[in-house]
Amino acid sequence: MRSVRVIPCLDVDDGRVVKGVNFVGLRDAGDPVELATRYDREGADELVFLDITASSDDRDTIIDVVRRTAEQVFIPFTVGGGIRSVEDARRILRAGADKVSVMTAAAERPALIGELAAEFGSQCVVVAIDARRSDAVPSGFEVFTHGGRRQTGIDAVGWAREAERLGAGEILQTSMDRDGTRDGFDLEMLRAIGSAANVPLVASGGVGGLEHLVEGAREGGADAVLAASIFHFGEFTVAEAKAHMAQAGIPVRL
Amino acid sequence: MIGGPVVAVLDYGIGNLRSAQKALQRVGADARLTTDPGEIASAAGVVLPGVGAFGRCVEALEASGLAGVARTAAEQAIEGGRPFLGICVGLQLLYEGSDESPGRPGLGILEGRVTLLAGDVKRPQMQWNRLDAAAPDGDGARHPLLAEVAGDAWMYFVHSYAAPLGPHTIATCEYGTTVCAAVGAGNLWATQFHPEKSGEAGLRVLRNFVEGVDGR
């Protein structure tokens, strides 16, 4: 059977979990390993760590978080942020992560996707696509990089197709228009990306309530739904989210 | 962690082996990532992990010099010797070959070829799925690897290819079609799913393996 995964996302800045609105205005949400352990206990299907300081210097901080998480947490987890090479990915994977997520570096140099897939297998390679609605590209969804600050002129739908061709094993799609707004996923964007790529699709950006998770799976066609702040600040537990989805008829692991 | 039976996790340079080691340690094994044939020979149990493409794993296993060690350990296990656990591609490697990498023979311990997941499904299967832990020709008895694991337990799968169903199949899952999820032949055990990533249910599978190692 097909089941839909629920994935808490932890944005990690200098060893702490933070969460912002539209990628700015950060607010402290705790220790990443403590949160990861709690989400595992509550039934999270996977975890994502995004190292949002990664472009700058302190890579060892996230390696330490990964290593400590791997001691405690026996569900899959992905690490993204600042991974630019096979060697960057190797360090993260050797520390205990299961997958790496690439975004800016892959958009700038698409061959990176193939290099990672050849070295570690496609199942290890998540291509993150941050997109916004835009008139600049045919599909109306344009890729943005550098934490949403830089417009690329790349069509998100074509890029998803290309990423799969190059060896991506999963696509993590974030609507930058919705991120932090609590208005729900951009379902049209999800459907557009999902129809272009035949690898698992993770929906991200905009979750404000449990119904949004149901919509992402049912109307957006997502294979996994990712959320951050609704979990971090104690609004809902992961268990409540999954119970709600199950009640709505979405197959989830309970 | 000190104590517990020594379990050699074959470190042939692929992917994330740390989580397999940590999970085995969590359930009481003295798990060691190793490339040392001497250490592997003296271990009480052997684990063959595997992620990524089949051909790449075959190449890496050969390049590391551990292909012969792995083959011998698997052959001994099937005869009732030292327990052996294959995980994910580590299960697939036990077969004669895979359609994923046609030019690269597997270890050929079990008969048959690994084939692409059939049907109109997303590949890879990258999700949690429920086991059906009754073997197709099963007599109802649960295989020791799955002792005290719910017959419909959720496990985490990541794969695009799958082993053939056969007399050694001890669990399946449904994904478009019926898919081989675990095999057992003598003391040769293997899972298509990742027990080290399947939460408490997965740790129980690993504990069963470690108890099997310890009980000899």
Coordinates of C-alpha atoms in Angstrom, one line a residue:
Chain A
M1 CA 0.0 0.0 0.0
R2 CA 1.0 3.6 -0.3
S3 CA 1.3 5.5 2.9
V4 CA 1.9 9.2 3.4
R5 CA 4.8 10.3 5.6
V6 CA 4.6 13.1 8.2
I7 CA 7.9 14.9 8.5
P8 CA 8.8 17.6 11.1
C9 CA 11.4 20.0 9.7
L10 CA 14.0 21.5 12.0
D11 CA 15.7 24.6 10.8
V12 CA 19.0 24.6 12.6
D13 CA 21.0 27.8 13.1
D14 CA 24.2 27.6 15.1
G15 CA 23.1 24.4 16.8
R16 CA 19.6 25.6 17.8
V17 CA 16.2 25.0 16.1
V18 CA 14.7 28.2 14.8
K19 CA 11.7 29.1 12.8
G20 CA 11.0 32.2 10.8
V21 CA 8.2 33.7 8.7
N22 CA 9.0 33.9 4.9
F23 CA 12.6 33.0 5.7
V24 CA 13.2 35.9 8.1
G25 CA 12.4 36.8 11.7
L26 CA 13.8 33.8 13.5
R27 CA 12.5 32.5 16.8
D28 CA 14.2 29.9 19.0
A29 CA 12.5 26.6 19.2
G30 CA 14.9 24.4 21.2
D31 CA 17.6 21.8 21.0
P32 CA 17.6 19.8 17.7
V33 CA 18.4 16.5 19.2
E34 CA 15.8 16.8 22.0
L35 CA 13.2 17.8 19.5
A36 CA 14.2 15.0 17.1
T37 CA 13.8 12.5 19.9
R38 CA 10.4 13.8 20.9
Y39 CA 9.1 13.7 17.3
D40 CA 10.4 10.1 16.9
R41 CA 8.5 9.1 20.1
E42 CA 5.4 10.8 18.8
G43 CA 5.5 8.8 15.6
A44 CA 7.2 11.1 13.1
D45 CA 8.0 9.1 9.9
E46 CA 11.2 11.0 9.1
L47 CA 13.0 14.1 10.1
V48 CA 14.5 16.9 8.0
F49 CA 17.3 19.1 9.4
L50 CA 18.0 22.3 7.4
D51 CA 21.3 23.9 8.3
I52 CA 20.4 27.5 7.6
T53 CA 23.8 28.8 8.7
A54 CA 25.5 26.4 6.3
S55 CA 26.5 28.8 3.6
S56 CA 28.7 30.6 6.0
D57 CA 31.3 28.8 8.1
D58 CA 30.3 26.5 10.9
R59 CA 29.8 23.0 9.3
D60 CA 31.0 21.1 12.3
T61 CA 27.9 22.2 14.3
I62 CA 25.5 20.4 12.1
I63 CA 27.8 17.3 11.9
D64 CA 27.6 17.2 15.7
V65 CA 23.8 17.4 15.6
V66 CA 23.7 14.6 13.1
R67 CA 26.0 12.4 15.1
R68 CA 24.1 12.9 18.3
T69 CA 20.8 12.4 16.5
A70 CA 22.0 9.1 15.0
E71 CA 22.7 7.8 18.6
Q72 CA 19.1 8.4 19.7
V73 CA 16.8 8.3 16.8
F74 CA 16.1 5.2 14.7
I75 CA 14.0 6.7 11.9
P76 CA 15.3 8.2 8.6
F77 CA 16.6 11.7 8.5
T78 CA 17.7 14.1 5.8
V79 CA 20.1 17.0 6.1
G80 CA 20.2 19.9 3.8
G81 CA 21.9 23.3 3.7
G82 CA 25.2 24.3 2.1
I83 CA 26.0 20.9 0.6
R84 CA 28.0 21.6 -2.5
S85 CA 30.0 18.5 -3.2
V86 CA 30.2 14.8 -2.9
E87 CA 32.7 15.3 0.0
D88 CA 30.2 17.6 1.8
A89 CA 27.6 14.9 1.5
R90 CA 29.9 12.1 2.5
R91 CA 30.7 13.9 5.8
I92 CA 27.0 14.3 6.6
L93 CA 26.1 10.7 5.6
R94 CA 29.1 9.2 7.5
A95 CA 27.9 11.1 10.6
G96 CA 24.6 9.2 10.4
A97 CA 22.2 11.0 8.0
D98 CA 20.3 8.9 5.5
K99 CA 19.8 11.5 2.8
V100 CA 21.1 14.8 1.8
S101 CA 19.1 17.6 0.3
V102 CA 20.6 20.0 -2.2
M103 CA 19.1 23.2 -3.5
T104 CA 21.2 26.2 -4.4
A105 CA 24.3 24.2 -5.4
A106 CA 22.2 21.9 -7.6
A107 CA 20.4 24.8 -9.3
E108 CA 23.8 26.4 -10.0
R109 CA 25.5 23.2 -11.1
P110 CA 22.9 20.5 -11.9
A111 CA 25.7 17.9 -12.5
L112 CA 26.0 17.7 -8.7
I113 CA 22.8 15.7 -8.6
G114 CA 24.3 13.0 -10.9
E115 CA 27.5 13.0 -8.9
L116 CA 25.7 12.4 -5.6
A117 CA 23.5 9.7 -7.1
A118 CA 26.4 7.9 -8.7
E119 CA 28.3 7.9 -5.4
F120 CA 25.5 7.2 -2.9
G121 CA 22.5 6.1 -4.9
S122 CA 19.4 8.1 -5.9
Q123 CA 17.6 7.1 -2.7
C124 CA 20.1 9.4 -0.9
V125 CA 19.5 12.5 -3.0
V126 CA 16.7 14.9 -2.3
V127 CA 16.5 17.9 -4.5
A128 CA 14.8 20.8 -2.7
I129 CA 13.0 23.2 -4.9
D130 CA 12.0 26.6 -3.4
A131 CA 9.6 28.3 -5.8
R132 CA 7.4 31.3 -6.0
R133 CA 4.5 32.2 -8.3
S134 CA 6.0 34.3 -11.1
D135 CA 5.2 35.5 -14.7
A136 CA 8.9 35.0 -15.7
V137 CA 8.6 31.3 -16.5
P138 CA 6.1 29.3 -18.5
S139 CA 4.6 27.2 -15.7
G140 CA 4.2 30.2 -13.5
F141 CA 6.3 28.7 -10.8
E142 CA 9.9 30.0 -10.6
V143 CA 12.9 28.6 -8.7
F144 CA 14.5 30.8 -6.0
T145 CA 17.8 30.1 -4.3
H146 CA 19.9 31.4 -1.5
G147 CA 17.2 31.0 1.1
G148 CA 14.6 32.6 -1.2
R149 CA 16.5 35.7 -1.9
R150 CA 17.7 35.1 -5.4
Q151 CA 15.5 34.8 -8.5
T152 CA 16.9 32.3 -11.0
G153 CA 14.7 32.4 -14.1
I154 CA 14.4 28.6 -13.8
D155 CA 11.0 27.0 -14.4
A156 CA 10.3 24.9 -11.3
V157 CA 8.3 22.3 -13.2
G158 CA 11.0 21.8 -15.8
W159 CA 13.6 21.7 -13.1
A160 CA 11.8 19.0 -11.2
R161 CA 11.7 16.8 -14.4
E162 CA 15.4 17.5 -15.0
A163 CA 16.3 16.8 -11.4
E164 CA 14.6 13.4 -11.7
R165 CA 16.4 12.6 -14.9
L166 CA 19.8 13.5 -13.3
G167 CA 19.2 11.1 -10.4
A168 CA 17.1 12.8 -7.7
G169 CA 15.3 10.2 -5.6
E170 CA 12.9 12.6 -4.0
I171 CA 11.8 16.2 -4.5
L172 CA 11.1 18.5 -1.5
Q173 CA 9.0 21.3 -2.8
T174 CA 8.6 24.5 -0.8
S175 CA 6.3 27.3 -1.7
M176 CA 8.0 30.5 -0.7
D177 CA 4.8 32.4 -1.0
R178 CA 3.3 30.3 1.6
D179 CA 6.2 29.5 3.9
G180 CA 5.5 30.7 7.4
T181 CA 2.1 32.1 6.4
R182 CA 0.0 29.2 7.8
D183 CA -2.3 29.5 4.8
G184 CA -1.7 25.9 3.7
F185 CA 0.4 24.3 0.9
D186 CA 0.3 25.8 -2.6
L187 CA -1.7 22.9 -4.0
E188 CA -1.5 24.0 -7.6
M189 CA 2.2 24.1 -7.4
L190 CA 2.3 20.7 -5.8
R191 CA 0.2 19.2 -8.6
A192 CA 2.3 20.8 -11.3
I193 CA 5.5 19.5 -9.8
G194 CA 4.0 16.1 -9.0
S195 CA 2.8 15.6 -12.6
A196 CA 6.3 16.4 -13.9
A197 CA 8.4 14.1 -11.7
N198 CA 7.6 10.5 -10.8
V199 CA 9.8 10.3 -7.7
P200 CA 8.3 10.8 -4.2
L201 CA 7.2 14.4 -3.6
V202 CA 7.4 16.1 -0.2
A203 CA 5.2 19.1 0.3
S204 CA 6.5 22.0 2.4
G205 CA 5.6 25.6 3.2
G206 CA 2.5 27.1 4.8
V207 CA 1.1 24.5 7.1
G208 CA -1.0 26.2 9.8
G209 CA -3.4 23.4 10.7
L210 CA -4.0 19.7 10.4
E211 CA -6.4 20.1 7.5
H212 CA -3.6 21.4 5.5
L213 CA -1.7 18.1 5.8
V214 CA -4.8 16.3 4.6
E215 CA -5.1 18.7 1.6
G216 CA -1.4 18.3 0.7
A217 CA -1.8 14.5 0.5
R218 CA -5.2 14.3 -1.0
E219 CA -5.4 17.4 -3.3
G220 CA -1.7 18.1 -3.8
G221 CA -0.8 14.4 -4.4
A222 CA 2.2 14.6 -2.0
D223 CA 3.8 11.5 -0.8
A224 CA 5.0 13.2 2.4
V225 CA 4.0 16.4 4.2
L226 CA 6.5 18.5 6.0
A227 CA 5.8 21.1 8.7
A228 CA 7.7 23.0 11.3
S229 CA 6.1 25.5 13.5
I230 CA 2.8 23.7 14.2
F231 CA 5.0 21.0 15.9
H232 CA 7.8 23.1 17.4
F233 CA 5.6 25.4 19.5
G234 CA 3.4 22.6 20.9
E235 CA 0.3 23.5 18.9
F236 CA -0.1 19.9 17.7
T237 CA 1.8 16.7 18.4
V238 CA 2.9 14.6 15.5
A239 CA 0.6 11.9 16.8
E240 CA -2.4 14.3 16.7
A241 CA -1.5 15.2 13.1
K242 CA -1.4 11.5 12.0
A243 CA -4.6 10.6 13.8
H244 CA -6.3 13.5 12.0
M245 CA -5.0 12.3 8.7
A246 CA -6.0 8.7 9.4
Q247 CA -9.5 9.9 10.3
A248 CA -9.7 11.8 7.0
G249 CA -8.9 8.5 5.2
I250 CA -5.2 9.2 4.4
P251 CA -3.1 6.0 5.0
V252 CA -0.5 6.8 7.6
R253 CA 1.7 4.7 9.9
L254 CA 0.0 4.7 13.4
Chain B
M1 CA 29.2 0.1 24.7
I2 CA 31.1 -3.0 25.9
G3 CA 29.7 -6.5 26.1
G4 CA 27.2 -8.5 24.0
P5 CA 28.2 -10.7 21.1
V6 CA 30.6 -9.2 18.6
V7 CA 28.8 -8.4 15.3
A8 CA 30.9 -7.4 12.3
V9 CA 29.2 -4.9 10.1
L10 CA 31.0 -5.1 6.8
D11 CA 32.3 -1.6 6.0
Y12 CA 32.9 -1.7 2.3
G13 CA 32.6 2.0 1.7
I14 CA 29.0 2.6 0.9
G15 CA 26.5 5.0 2.4
N16 CA 25.5 5.4 6.0
L17 CA 26.6 2.4 8.1
R18 CA 26.7 4.3 11.3
S19 CA 23.0 4.0 11.9
A20 CA 23.1 0.2 11.5
Q21 CA 26.0 0.0 14.0
K22 CA 24.2 2.3 16.5
A23 CA 21.0 0.4 16.3
L24 CA 22.8 -2.9 16.8
Q25 CA 24.5 -1.4 19.8
R26 CA 21.2 -0.2 21.1
V27 CA 19.9 -3.8 21.2
G28 CA 22.9 -5.2 23.0
A29 CA 25.5 -6.1 20.4
D30 CA 29.1 -5.2 20.4
A31 CA 28.8 -4.0 16.8
R32 CA 31.9 -3.0 14.9
L33 CA 32.2 -1.4 11.5
T34 CA 35.1 -3.3 10.0
T35 CA 37.1 -4.2 6.9
D36 CA 39.4 -6.5 8.7
P37 CA 39.0 -10.2 7.6
G38 CA 40.4 -11.4 10.8
E39 CA 38.0 -9.4 12.9
I40 CA 35.1 -10.6 10.7
A41 CA 36.2 -14.2 10.9
S42 CA 36.2 -14.1 14.7
A43 CA 32.9 -12.2 15.1
A44 CA 29.8 -14.1 16.3
G45 CA 27.6 -12.6 13.7
V46 CA 27.9 -10.8 10.3
V47 CA 25.9 -8.0 8.9
L48 CA 26.0 -7.0 5.2
P49 CA 24.3 -3.6 4.7
G50 CA 23.8 -2.0 1.3
V51 CA 22.4 1.2 -0.2
G52 CA 22.4 2.6 -3.6
A53 CA 22.7 0.8 -6.9
F54 CA 23.3 -3.0 -7.0
G55 CA 26.2 -2.7 -9.4
R56 CA 27.9 -0.1 -7.3
C57 CA 27.6 -2.3 -4.2
V58 CA 29.0 -5.3 -6.0
E59 CA 32.0 -3.2 -7.2
A60 CA 32.6 -1.7 -3.8
L61 CA 32.4 -5.1 -2.1
E62 CA 35.0 -6.5 -4.6
A63 CA 37.2 -3.4 -4.3
S64 CA 37.2 -3.7 -0.5
G65 CA 38.3 -7.4 -0.8
L66 CA 35.3 -8.5 1.3
A67 CA 33.3 -10.2 -1.5
G68 CA 34.8 -13.6 -0.7
V69 CA 34.4 -13.1 3.1
A70 CA 30.8 -12.2 2.6
R71 CA 30.1 -15.1 0.3
T72 CA 31.7 -17.6 2.7
A73 CA 29.9 -16.1 5.7
A74 CA 26.6 -16.4 3.9
E75 CA 27.2 -19.9 2.8
Q76 CA 28.1 -21.0 6.3
A77 CA 24.9 -19.3 7.7
I78 CA 22.7 -21.0 5.2
E79 CA 24.1 -24.4 6.5
G80 CA 23.2 -23.4 10.1
G81 CA 26.5 -21.7 11.0
R82 CA 27.2 -18.3 12.3
P83 CA 24.1 -15.9 11.8
F84 CA 24.3 -13.5 8.9
L85 CA 22.0 -10.5 8.3
G86 CA 21.6 -8.7 5.0
I87 CA 19.9 -5.3 4.9
C88 CA 18.3 -3.7 1.8
V89 CA 20.8 -4.1 -1.1
G90 CA 22.6 -6.5 1.3
L91 CA 19.6 -8.8 0.8
Q92 CA 19.6 -8.3 -3.0
L93 CA 23.3 -9.1 -3.2
L94 CA 22.6 -12.6 -2.0
Y95 CA 20.9 -13.4 -5.3
E96 CA 22.4 -14.2 -8.7
G97 CA 22.1 -10.8 -10.2
S98 CA 19.8 -7.8 -10.6
D99 CA 18.2 -6.2 -13.6
E100 CA 19.4 -2.9 -12.2
S101 CA 23.0 -3.8 -13.1
P102 CA 22.9 -6.7 -15.6
G103 CA 26.6 -7.0 -16.0
R104 CA 27.3 -7.4 -12.3
P105 CA 26.7 -10.8 -10.8
G106 CA 25.6 -11.0 -7.2
L107 CA 26.9 -13.5 -4.6
G108 CA 24.6 -16.2 -5.9
I109 CA 23.8 -17.7 -2.5
L110 CA 20.1 -17.7 -3.2
E111 CA 18.5 -18.6 -6.6
G112 CA 16.9 -16.0 -8.8
R113 CA 17.3 -12.5 -10.0
V114 CA 16.3 -9.1 -8.5
T115 CA 13.8 -7.2 -10.7
L116 CA 12.3 -3.8 -11.0
L117 CA 9.3 -3.1 -8.8
A118 CA 6.4 -3.9 -11.1
G119 CA 3.3 -1.9 -11.9
D120 CA 2.3 1.7 -12.0
V121 CA 4.0 2.7 -8.8
K122 CA 6.5 5.4 -7.8
R123 CA 10.0 4.2 -7.7
P124 CA 11.7 4.1 -5.3
Q125 CA 9.2 2.8 -2.8
M126 CA 10.4 5.3 -0.2
Q127 CA 8.0 5.0 2.7
W128 CA 6.7 3.0 5.6
N129 CA 4.8 -0.1 4.7
R130 CA 3.1 -2.9 6.5
L131 CA 4.6 -6.3 6.6
D132 CA 2.7 -9.5 6.0
A133 CA 4.8 -11.8 8.0
A134 CA 3.2 -15.1 7.0
A135 CA 5.4 -16.8 4.3
P136 CA 3.5 -17.5 1.1
D137 CA 3.8 -21.3 1.7
G138 CA 4.0 -20.7 5.5
D139 CA 2.9 -23.1 8.1
G140 CA 1.8 -20.3 10.4
A141 CA 4.9 -20.3 12.5
R142 CA 6.7 -16.9 12.8
H143 CA 10.3 -16.9 11.6
P144 CA 12.6 -16.2 14.6
L145 CA 13.8 -13.0 12.9
L146 CA 10.3 -11.7 13.2
A147 CA 9.5 -13.1 16.7
E148 CA 7.4 -10.7 18.7
V149 CA 7.1 -8.3 15.8
A150 CA 3.5 -7.6 14.9
G151 CA 2.5 -9.6 11.8
D152 CA 1.4 -6.3 10.2
A153 CA 4.2 -4.2 11.6
W154 CA 5.2 -1.0 9.8
M155 CA 8.8 -0.9 8.4
Y156 CA 10.7 1.6 6.4
F157 CA 11.5 0.7 2.8
V158 CA 13.7 2.5 0.2
H159 CA 14.1 0.5 -3.0
S160 CA 13.3 0.3 -6.6
Y161 CA 14.1 -3.3 -7.2
A162 CA 13.0 -6.4 -5.3
A163 CA 14.1 -10.0 -4.8
P164 CA 11.9 -12.8 -6.2
L165 CA 9.3 -14.5 -4.0
G166 CA 10.2 -18.0 -3.2
P167 CA 10.5 -20.7 -0.5
H168 CA 12.8 -18.5 1.6
T169 CA 10.4 -15.6 1.7
I170 CA 9.4 -14.9 5.3
A171 CA 7.6 -11.6 4.9
T172 CA 6.2 -9.5 2.1
C173 CA 4.6 -6.1 1.7
E174 CA 2.1 -4.8 -0.9
Y175 CA 3.3 -2.1 -3.2
G176 CA 1.5 -2.4 -6.5
T177 CA 2.2 -6.1 -6.3
T178 CA 3.4 -8.5 -3.5
V179 CA 7.0 -7.6 -2.8
C180 CA 9.6 -9.6 -0.9
A181 CA 10.3 -7.9 2.4
A182 CA 12.4 -10.5 4.2
V183 CA 14.1 -13.9 3.6
G184 CA 15.4 -16.6 5.9
A185 CA 17.4 -19.7 5.0
G186 CA 19.0 -21.5 7.9
N187 CA 20.8 -18.8 9.8
L188 CA 21.0 -16.6 6.7
W189 CA 18.5 -13.8 7.3
A190 CA 17.9 -10.6 5.3
T191 CA 15.4 -7.7 5.1
Q192 CA 14.5 -5.5 2.2
F193 CA 13.4 -2.9 4.7
H194 CA 15.7 -1.0 7.0
P195 CA 15.3 -2.3 10.5
E196 CA 17.8 0.2 11.8
K197 CA 15.4 3.0 10.5
S198 CA 12.1 1.4 11.4
G199 CA 11.7 2.6 15.0
E200 CA 10.8 0.2 17.8
A201 CA 9.6 -2.5 15.4
G202 CA 12.8 -2.5 13.5
L203 CA 14.9 -2.6 16.7
R204 CA 13.0 -5.7 17.7
V205 CA 14.1 -7.4 14.4
L206 CA 17.7 -6.5 15.2
R207 CA 17.3 -7.7 18.7
N208 CA 16.0 -11.0 17.4
F209 CA 19.1 -11.2 15.2
V210 CA 21.4 -10.4 18.1
E211 CA 19.7 -12.9 20.3
G212 CA 20.1 -15.5 17.5
V213 CA 23.8 -14.6 17.5
D214 CA 24.1 -14.8 21.2
G215 CA 22.2 -18.0 21.6
R216 CA 24.7 -20.1 19.7

